[in-house]
Amino acid sequence: MSRIFLSKADVTQVEEEFVLDAVRSGWVAPLGPHVDAFEGEIAARIGVAGALALSSGTAALHLALLHLGVGPGSVVVLPSMTFAASANAVAYTGAEPVFVDADVSDANVDPQLLLEAVDTLVAEGTHVAAVMVVDLFGRTVDYAAIADPLLQRGIPLVEDAAEALGASFEGRCAGSFGRAAALSFNGNKIMTTSGGGMLLSDDLELIEKARYLSTQARQPVPWYEHTDIGYNYRLSNVLAALGRAQLTRLDTMISRRRAVRRAYVEALADLPGVRFLPGDGSRPDAEDNCWLTTITLDPDQTSVTADALIKALAEDDIEARHLWKPMHAQPVFAGARAFLNGSSDRLFRTGVTLPSGSVLSDADVERVVHVARAALDHS
Ligand SMILES: *Cc1c(COP(=O)(O)O)cnc(C)c1O
C-alpha cells in the first residue's frame, strides 16, 4: 500500500501545460508575464488592490512588517499557536515577538487576550509596532472582535493568511484584512508553486516599496545603485505559471478537502473523547477552506493520546501530525514574553491533524478512518 501524506501537492496536466508554456516562452527568470498575471489574478480573487509574488510566505510577512516600521526597540504581538515562520519574520526585523494564547474552541488567537496584551504593553510604554494574526488551519480569526479595536488603538494589523487561501469571514476573503496580508504557496498548502508566497494590500505604495526591497533595492538608474539593504525575494516566472494553473483548480481542490473533512466527521465524531476543531459550516457568515482537518482527544474521555494515534497511523504508513507546538514553548523563543491561558499547550498535547490533501481518494480516506477507529477503540 502506498504512503498517505498529510497534505500532498495536487498536480495535474493543467499544471504541466502552464509550466511548459513558461519554459518554452524563454521567461525562466524571476520576472515575466506569468508573474504579472498571477499577481493580478490573486488580487482579483481576494479583492485587494495590490499583490506581490514572492519566494515564500515568510518573505511576504517580513516585507509587510518592514513597511510598518517594525524593528529594534518595538514589539509585535502574535499568536503563540502558529508555525515558526510567523514569529521568525518578526525576529528578522530585530523586533521582539510577544505571544498570545489561543481560544481552545478553534485554536485561533483569543481575541480578548490579544487586546488585553496590547493594552498592557501600551500602558507599560512599550512600542507595539504591529499585531499579526494567523488564520489557522484555513479558518480566519474573528475579525469582528479584532480589526476595529486595533484600528481604534492605532495599531496596524498584519494578516498571516498562509493557510487560509479561499477562506472568508463576513463575505470578505482571507488575505484582505489588515494593512497587509501574506499567502503561502509552499508544497503542503492548499495550492502550491512548489515554494512561494504573495504579499497583499490595498495600499499600493506598500506593495511598490516591498517590490523594490524584494529585488535587492536597486535604484532606477543605469548602474547598480543602492541606498537601502534589499532582499532577493521574488518568485520565478516558471513557478508563477504553476501557481496560475493551481488557481484555476483552487475551488475544486477546496471542495475535495471539504468532502474529506465531512467523511472524517461522519466516521469518527461519535468516538468518545474525539472533538473536531470547527471547520465547515460552523459559522453562519464565514467559510473555512478545510486545509487541515484537526481533532483533539479529551484525556478525560479516552486513554488514547495524540502521540499514540499518530504512531498507530504511522505504522500503516499514514502521515498525521501534532498541531503546531506553541511558540512560547519553543527553545528558540524561550526569552519572549507571553500572555497565556493554557489553551495552546492543551491543544498541542491533545491535537492531531489528519491527512487532508485534495489528492486523497475515497479509499485513502477509508483506510485512515479504519486505522484511526481501531486505535481509538482501545480506550
Ligand atoms: C506555511 C506558513 C507560513 C510560511 O509560508 P512559507 O511560504 O513556507 O514561507 C507562515 N505562516 C503560517 C501560519 C504557515 O502555515
Short mmCIF file of C-alpha atoms and ligand atoms in Angstrom, two decimals:
data_model
loop_
_atom_site.label_atom_id
_atom_site.label_comp_id
_atom_site.label_asym_id
_atom_site.label_seq_id
_atom_site.Cartn_x
_atom_site.Cartn_y
_atom_site.Cartn_z
CA MET A 1 0.00 0.00 0.00
CA SER A 2 1.27 3.47 -0.78
CA ARG A 3 2.02 6.14 1.78
CA ILE A 4 -0.74 8.61 2.64
CA PHE A 5 0.63 12.10 3.14
CA LEU A 6 -0.74 14.84 5.36
CA SER A 7 -1.19 17.37 2.58
CA LYS A 8 0.30 16.32 -0.71
CA ALA A 9 0.59 18.66 -3.69
CA ASP A 10 -2.23 18.15 -6.19
CA VAL A 11 -0.76 18.49 -9.67
CA THR A 12 -2.39 17.59 -12.99
CA GLN A 13 -1.96 18.10 -16.70
CA VAL A 14 -3.14 21.72 -16.35
CA GLU A 15 -0.03 22.46 -14.29
CA GLU A 16 2.18 20.66 -16.81
CA GLU A 17 0.82 22.79 -19.63
CA PHE A 18 1.30 26.10 -17.80
CA VAL A 19 4.85 25.27 -16.74
CA LEU A 20 5.72 24.06 -20.24
CA ASP A 21 4.43 27.35 -21.63
CA ALA A 22 6.68 29.29 -19.25
CA VAL A 23 9.74 27.23 -20.17
CA ARG A 24 9.08 27.39 -23.93
CA SER A 25 8.49 31.14 -23.82
CA GLY A 26 12.04 31.62 -22.56
CA TRP A 27 10.83 33.51 -19.49
CA VAL A 28 12.60 31.46 -16.82
CA ALA A 29 13.88 34.43 -14.82
CA PRO A 30 12.30 35.76 -11.63
CA LEU A 31 10.22 38.12 -13.78
CA GLY A 32 7.84 37.63 -16.66
CA PRO A 33 4.28 37.54 -17.92
CA HIS A 34 3.16 34.68 -15.65
CA VAL A 35 4.35 36.61 -12.57
CA ASP A 36 2.38 39.71 -13.58
CA ALA A 37 -0.72 37.69 -14.48
CA PHE A 38 -0.50 35.63 -11.25
CA GLU A 39 -0.37 38.81 -9.15
CA GLY A 40 -3.41 40.22 -10.97
CA GLU A 41 -5.41 37.01 -10.69
CA ILE A 42 -4.74 36.58 -6.96
CA ALA A 43 -5.52 40.24 -6.22
CA ALA A 44 -8.84 39.89 -8.11
CA ARG A 45 -9.69 36.65 -6.35
CA ILE A 46 -9.03 38.07 -2.87
CA GLY A 47 -10.46 41.51 -3.61
CA VAL A 48 -7.40 43.65 -2.85
CA ALA A 49 -5.81 46.43 -4.91
CA GLY A 50 -2.26 45.08 -4.99
CA ALA A 51 -0.32 41.81 -4.88
CA LEU A 52 3.38 40.99 -5.00
CA ALA A 53 4.56 37.47 -5.86
CA LEU A 54 7.45 36.37 -3.65
CA SER A 55 9.69 33.38 -2.99
CA SER A 56 7.80 32.49 0.21
CA GLY A 57 5.03 33.46 2.58
CA THR A 58 7.69 34.19 5.19
CA ALA A 59 9.22 36.78 2.85
CA ALA A 60 5.78 38.39 2.46
CA LEU A 61 5.41 38.68 6.25
CA HIS A 62 8.93 40.09 6.57
CA LEU A 63 8.35 42.81 3.96
CA ALA A 64 4.93 43.72 5.42
CA LEU A 65 6.48 44.20 8.87
CA LEU A 66 9.38 46.27 7.49
CA HIS A 67 6.95 48.59 5.75
CA LEU A 68 5.10 49.20 9.01
CA GLY A 69 8.32 50.32 10.69
CA VAL A 70 8.72 47.17 12.78
CA GLY A 71 12.30 46.96 14.00
CA PRO A 72 14.64 47.03 17.00
CA GLY A 73 13.04 48.62 20.05
CA SER A 74 9.49 47.60 19.10
CA VAL A 75 7.35 44.53 19.68
CA VAL A 76 4.88 42.62 17.50
CA VAL A 77 2.03 40.81 19.24
CA LEU A 78 1.10 37.50 17.60
CA PRO A 79 -0.41 34.10 18.39
CA SER A 80 1.66 31.50 20.18
CA MET A 81 -0.22 28.77 18.31
CA THR A 82 1.29 29.09 14.84
CA PHE A 83 4.07 27.87 12.58
CA ALA A 84 7.50 29.28 13.42
CA ALA A 85 7.55 31.30 10.18
CA SER A 86 5.16 33.89 11.66
CA ALA A 87 7.47 34.57 14.59
CA ASN A 88 10.67 34.23 12.55
CA ALA A 89 9.54 37.09 10.30
CA VAL A 90 9.26 39.28 13.41
CA ALA A 91 12.72 38.22 14.56
CA TYR A 92 14.26 39.10 11.15
CA THR A 93 13.29 42.74 11.70
CA GLY A 94 15.01 42.95 15.07
CA ALA A 95 11.71 43.49 16.88
CA GLU A 96 10.61 41.24 19.73
CA PRO A 97 7.67 38.86 19.37
CA VAL A 98 5.12 38.82 22.21
CA PHE A 99 2.93 35.72 22.15
CA VAL A 100 -0.77 35.43 22.93
CA ASP A 101 -2.58 32.19 23.68
CA ALA A 102 -5.38 30.54 21.74
CA ASP A 103 -9.11 30.19 22.06
CA VAL A 104 -9.40 26.49 22.90
CA SER A 105 -12.54 26.10 20.79
CA ASP A 106 -10.86 26.69 17.41
CA ALA A 107 -7.12 27.14 18.13
CA ASN A 108 -7.09 30.66 16.68
CA VAL A 109 -5.84 33.52 18.84
CA ASP A 110 -8.08 34.50 21.77
CA PRO A 111 -9.32 37.99 20.73
CA GLN A 112 -9.92 39.16 24.31
CA LEU A 113 -6.50 38.09 25.48
CA LEU A 114 -4.94 39.68 22.38
CA LEU A 115 -6.43 43.09 23.19
CA GLU A 116 -5.52 42.70 26.87
CA ALA A 117 -1.92 42.01 25.85
CA VAL A 118 -1.83 45.06 23.58
CA ASP A 119 -3.31 47.33 26.27
CA THR A 120 -0.95 46.01 28.93
CA LEU A 121 2.10 46.57 26.73
CA VAL A 122 0.99 50.05 25.66
CA ALA A 123 0.27 51.03 29.29
CA GLU A 124 3.81 49.94 30.17
CA GLY A 125 5.17 52.28 27.50
CA THR A 126 6.18 49.51 25.07
CA HIS A 127 6.08 50.38 21.38
CA VAL A 128 3.67 47.88 19.82
CA ALA A 129 4.54 48.38 16.15
CA ALA A 130 2.04 45.83 14.81
CA VAL A 131 -0.27 42.94 15.62
CA MET A 132 -0.04 39.84 13.47
CA VAL A 133 -2.93 37.37 13.45
CA VAL A 134 -2.87 33.92 11.86
CA ASP A 135 -5.84 32.25 10.14
CA LEU A 136 -5.00 28.82 11.46
CA PHE A 137 -5.66 25.59 9.52
CA GLY A 138 -7.74 27.54 6.99
CA ARG A 139 -10.15 29.25 9.40
CA THR A 140 -9.98 33.02 9.78
CA VAL A 141 -9.75 34.64 13.19
CA ASP A 142 -12.80 36.54 14.44
CA TYR A 143 -12.04 39.84 12.68
CA ALA A 144 -15.21 41.43 14.09
CA ALA A 145 -13.61 41.19 17.53
CA ILE A 146 -10.12 42.24 16.47
CA ALA A 147 -9.97 44.62 13.49
CA ASP A 148 -11.90 47.64 14.78
CA PRO A 149 -10.47 47.59 18.31
CA LEU A 150 -6.95 47.66 16.82
CA LEU A 151 -7.92 50.46 14.44
CA GLN A 152 -9.18 52.47 17.42
CA ARG A 153 -5.85 51.92 19.15
CA GLY A 154 -3.92 52.97 16.04
CA ILE A 155 -2.06 49.66 15.81
CA PRO A 156 -1.59 48.19 12.32
CA LEU A 157 -2.78 44.65 11.69
CA VAL A 158 -0.89 42.13 9.55
CA GLU A 159 -2.75 39.01 8.47
CA ASP A 160 -0.84 35.75 8.14
CA ALA A 161 -3.23 34.02 5.73
CA ALA A 162 -0.62 31.44 4.69
CA GLU A 163 -3.02 28.58 5.47
CA ALA A 164 -6.27 30.28 4.57
CA LEU A 165 -6.43 31.00 0.83
CA GLY A 166 -10.07 30.51 -0.17
CA ALA A 167 -11.48 31.04 3.32
CA SER A 168 -13.69 34.04 4.12
CA PHE A 169 -15.18 35.98 7.03
CA GLU A 170 -18.34 38.11 6.76
CA GLY A 171 -18.13 37.86 3.00
CA ARG A 172 -14.52 39.05 2.78
CA CYS A 173 -11.72 36.78 1.65
CA ALA A 174 -8.87 35.74 3.91
CA GLY A 175 -5.94 37.87 2.79
CA SER A 176 -7.98 41.09 2.61
CA PHE A 177 -7.85 42.01 6.29
CA GLY A 178 -5.45 44.41 7.94
CA ARG A 179 -2.88 46.71 6.34
CA ALA A 180 -1.21 43.78 4.58
CA ALA A 181 -1.55 40.02 4.35
CA ALA A 182 0.64 37.07 3.40
CA LEU A 183 -0.27 33.94 1.46
CA SER A 184 1.94 30.87 1.15
CA PHE A 185 2.25 28.55 -1.83
CA ASN A 186 4.54 26.09 -0.09
CA GLY A 187 4.27 22.46 -1.19
CA ASN A 188 1.86 21.42 1.56
CA LYS A 189 -0.53 24.36 1.38
CA ILE A 190 -3.97 24.39 -0.26
CA MET A 191 -2.32 25.31 -3.55
CA THR A 192 1.35 25.42 -4.37
CA THR A 193 4.02 26.93 -6.59
CA SER A 194 6.34 24.28 -5.06
CA GLY A 195 7.56 27.18 -2.95
CA GLY A 196 6.34 30.75 -2.98
CA GLY A 197 4.15 33.38 -1.43
CA MET A 198 2.24 36.58 -2.04
CA LEU A 199 2.04 39.91 -0.26
CA LEU A 200 -1.43 41.51 -0.47
CA SER A 201 -2.58 45.01 0.37
CA ASP A 202 -4.95 47.76 -0.67
CA ASP A 203 -2.06 50.15 -0.11
CA LEU A 204 -0.27 50.28 -3.48
CA GLU A 205 2.59 52.28 -2.02
CA LEU A 206 3.24 49.42 0.40
CA ILE A 207 3.23 46.93 -2.48
CA GLU A 208 5.62 49.03 -4.60
CA LYS A 209 8.01 49.65 -1.72
CA ALA A 210 8.03 45.91 -0.99
CA ARG A 211 8.61 45.19 -4.69
CA TYR A 212 11.67 47.45 -4.56
CA LEU A 213 13.04 45.78 -1.41
CA SER A 214 12.35 42.31 -2.85
CA THR A 215 14.69 42.90 -5.81
CA GLN A 216 17.82 43.98 -3.88
CA ALA A 217 16.62 47.59 -3.56
CA ARG A 218 18.00 48.75 -6.88
CA GLN A 219 17.68 52.45 -7.66
CA PRO A 220 16.17 53.26 -11.09
CA VAL A 221 19.46 54.30 -12.71
CA PRO A 222 21.51 52.59 -15.47
CA TRP A 223 24.08 51.19 -12.99
CA TYR A 224 23.70 49.28 -9.70
CA GLU A 225 22.98 51.98 -7.14
CA HIS A 226 21.76 51.12 -3.62
CA THR A 227 20.55 53.33 -0.80
CA ASP A 228 18.80 50.57 1.20
CA ILE A 229 19.51 46.99 2.22
CA GLY A 230 17.44 44.84 -0.13
CA TYR A 231 16.42 41.20 -0.37
CA ASN A 232 16.26 38.57 -3.09
CA TYR A 233 12.65 37.55 -2.57
CA ARG A 234 11.00 37.40 -6.00
CA LEU A 235 9.07 34.45 -7.44
CA SER A 236 10.22 32.97 -10.75
CA ASN A 237 8.07 33.05 -13.87
CA VAL A 238 8.12 29.24 -14.07
CA LEU A 239 6.73 28.92 -10.55
CA ALA A 240 4.16 31.65 -11.17
CA ALA A 241 2.92 29.58 -14.13
CA LEU A 242 2.47 26.63 -11.78
CA GLY A 243 0.57 28.90 -9.41
CA ARG A 244 -1.75 30.16 -12.13
CA ALA A 245 -2.61 26.60 -13.10
CA GLN A 246 -3.32 25.74 -9.46
CA LEU A 247 -5.50 28.83 -9.10
CA THR A 248 -7.77 27.64 -11.92
CA ARG A 249 -8.33 24.49 -9.82
CA LEU A 250 -8.47 26.09 -6.36
CA ASP A 251 -12.22 25.76 -5.89
CA THR A 252 -12.16 22.12 -6.96
CA MET A 253 -9.32 21.41 -4.55
CA ILE A 254 -11.14 23.16 -1.69
CA SER A 255 -14.32 21.15 -2.41
CA ARG A 256 -12.33 17.96 -2.20
CA ARG A 257 -10.74 18.94 1.12
CA ARG A 258 -14.22 19.78 2.39
CA ALA A 259 -15.52 16.37 1.34
CA VAL A 260 -12.58 14.68 3.05
CA ARG A 261 -13.33 16.60 6.24
CA ARG A 262 -17.01 15.60 6.08
CA ALA A 263 -16.08 11.95 5.66
CA TYR A 264 -13.88 12.10 8.77
CA VAL A 265 -16.62 13.81 10.79
CA GLU A 266 -19.16 11.20 9.73
CA ALA A 267 -16.85 8.31 10.54
CA LEU A 268 -15.12 9.47 13.73
CA ALA A 269 -17.17 12.11 15.55
CA ASP A 270 -19.11 9.51 17.55
CA LEU A 271 -15.98 8.13 19.25
CA PRO A 272 -15.59 9.01 22.94
CA GLY A 273 -13.31 11.99 23.56
CA VAL A 274 -12.94 12.88 19.88
CA ARG A 275 -13.71 16.50 19.08
CA PHE A 276 -13.28 18.13 15.67
CA LEU A 277 -11.97 21.67 15.65
CA PRO A 278 -14.68 23.67 13.89
CA GLY A 279 -14.15 23.87 10.16
CA ASP A 280 -17.09 23.53 7.87
CA GLY A 281 -20.35 25.44 8.17
CA SER A 282 -19.70 26.20 11.82
CA ARG A 283 -20.15 29.96 11.43
CA PRO A 284 -23.09 31.46 9.53
CA ASP A 285 -21.12 34.26 7.90
CA ALA A 286 -17.74 32.65 7.33
CA GLU A 287 -16.28 29.83 5.32
CA ASP A 288 -13.18 27.79 6.09
CA ASN A 289 -11.04 26.26 3.35
CA CYS A 290 -10.68 22.98 5.29
CA TRP A 291 -6.91 22.96 4.72
CA LEU A 292 -6.18 20.55 7.56
CA THR A 293 -8.85 18.62 9.43
CA THR A 294 -7.93 18.57 13.10
CA ILE A 295 -9.22 16.60 16.05
CA THR A 296 -8.47 16.73 19.75
CA LEU A 297 -8.57 13.78 22.14
CA ASP A 298 -10.02 14.59 25.55
CA PRO A 299 -7.92 12.76 28.16
CA ASP A 300 -10.96 12.59 30.47
CA GLN A 301 -12.86 10.51 27.91
CA THR A 302 -10.25 8.44 26.11
CA SER A 303 -6.99 6.87 27.19
CA VAL A 304 -5.61 7.16 23.65
CA THR A 305 -3.16 10.04 23.38
CA ALA A 306 -2.37 12.17 20.34
CA ASP A 307 1.04 10.54 20.30
CA ALA A 308 -0.44 7.04 20.28
CA LEU A 309 -2.87 7.84 17.46
CA ILE A 310 -0.12 9.40 15.33
CA LYS A 311 2.06 6.31 15.92
CA ALA A 312 -0.75 3.91 15.05
CA LEU A 313 -1.36 5.75 11.78
CA ALA A 314 2.38 5.87 11.04
CA GLU A 315 2.56 2.08 11.39
CA ASP A 316 0.18 1.89 8.47
CA ASP A 317 2.29 4.43 6.54
CA ILE A 318 -0.21 7.23 7.14
CA GLU A 319 1.15 10.67 7.95
CA ALA A 320 -0.67 12.55 10.72
CA ARG A 321 0.86 15.27 12.84
CA HIS A 322 0.68 17.11 16.12
CA LEU A 323 -0.69 20.63 15.98
CA TRP A 324 1.89 23.42 15.92
CA LYS A 325 3.93 23.36 19.10
CA PRO A 326 3.25 26.80 20.62
CA MET A 327 5.94 29.44 20.14
CA HIS A 328 6.13 30.24 23.86
CA ALA A 329 7.26 26.63 24.42
CA GLN A 330 9.92 26.72 21.68
CA PRO A 331 13.53 26.82 22.92
CA VAL A 332 14.40 29.49 20.36
CA PHE A 333 11.78 31.87 21.81
CA ALA A 334 12.36 30.93 25.46
CA GLY A 335 13.06 34.54 26.42
CA ALA A 336 9.98 36.01 24.77
CA ARG A 337 7.07 37.46 26.70
CA ALA A 338 3.77 35.61 26.50
CA PHE A 339 0.16 36.11 27.62
CA LEU A 340 -1.08 32.61 28.36
CA ASN A 341 -4.29 30.84 29.31
CA GLY A 342 -3.24 27.20 28.88
CA SER A 343 -5.16 26.58 25.64
CA SER A 344 -2.30 26.24 23.17
CA ASP A 345 -0.42 23.86 25.48
CA ARG A 346 -3.55 21.76 25.76
CA LEU A 347 -4.19 21.83 22.01
CA PHE A 348 -0.60 20.78 21.36
CA ARG A 349 -0.87 17.89 23.83
CA THR A 350 -4.22 16.62 22.59
CA GLY A 351 -4.45 17.64 18.91
CA VAL A 352 -3.90 15.60 15.75
CA THR A 353 -4.11 16.83 12.15
CA LEU A 354 -5.40 14.12 9.85
CA PRO A 355 -4.37 13.58 6.20
CA SER A 356 -6.35 16.25 4.37
CA GLY A 357 -4.92 16.65 0.87
CA SER A 358 -7.18 17.10 -2.13
CA VAL A 359 -5.45 14.16 -3.83
CA LEU A 360 -6.82 11.70 -1.26
CA SER A 361 -9.10 9.10 -2.82
CA ASP A 362 -12.19 7.75 -1.07
CA ALA A 363 -10.22 4.55 -0.47
CA ASP A 364 -7.41 6.56 1.18
CA VAL A 365 -9.89 8.24 3.49
CA GLU A 366 -11.44 4.88 4.34
CA ARG A 367 -8.02 3.49 5.18
CA VAL A 368 -7.29 6.42 7.53
CA VAL A 369 -10.70 6.01 9.17
CA HIS A 370 -10.23 2.28 9.59
CA VAL A 371 -6.83 2.62 11.29
CA ALA A 372 -7.93 5.61 13.39
CA ARG A 373 -11.09 3.85 14.61
CA ALA A 374 -9.12 0.74 15.53
CA ALA A 375 -6.64 2.83 17.50
CA LEU A 376 -9.29 4.93 19.23
CA ASP A 377 -11.40 1.92 20.20
CA HIS A 378 -8.61 0.91 22.60
CA SER A 379 -9.84 3.50 25.09
C1 LIG B 1 3.30 27.92 5.76
C2 LIG B 1 3.17 29.04 6.74
C3 LIG B 1 3.95 30.20 6.67
C4 LIG B 1 5.14 30.35 5.77
O1 LIG B 1 4.97 30.19 4.46
P1 LIG B 1 6.23 29.77 3.55
O2 LIG B 1 5.72 30.02 2.19
O3 LIG B 1 6.53 28.34 3.83
O4 LIG B 1 7.36 30.68 3.91
C5 LIG B 1 3.69 31.23 7.54
N1 LIG B 1 2.73 31.13 8.47
C6 LIG B 1 1.98 30.04 8.59
C7 LIG B 1 0.93 30.02 9.64
C8 LIG B 1 2.19 28.94 7.75
O5 LIG B 1 1.45 27.83 7.91
#
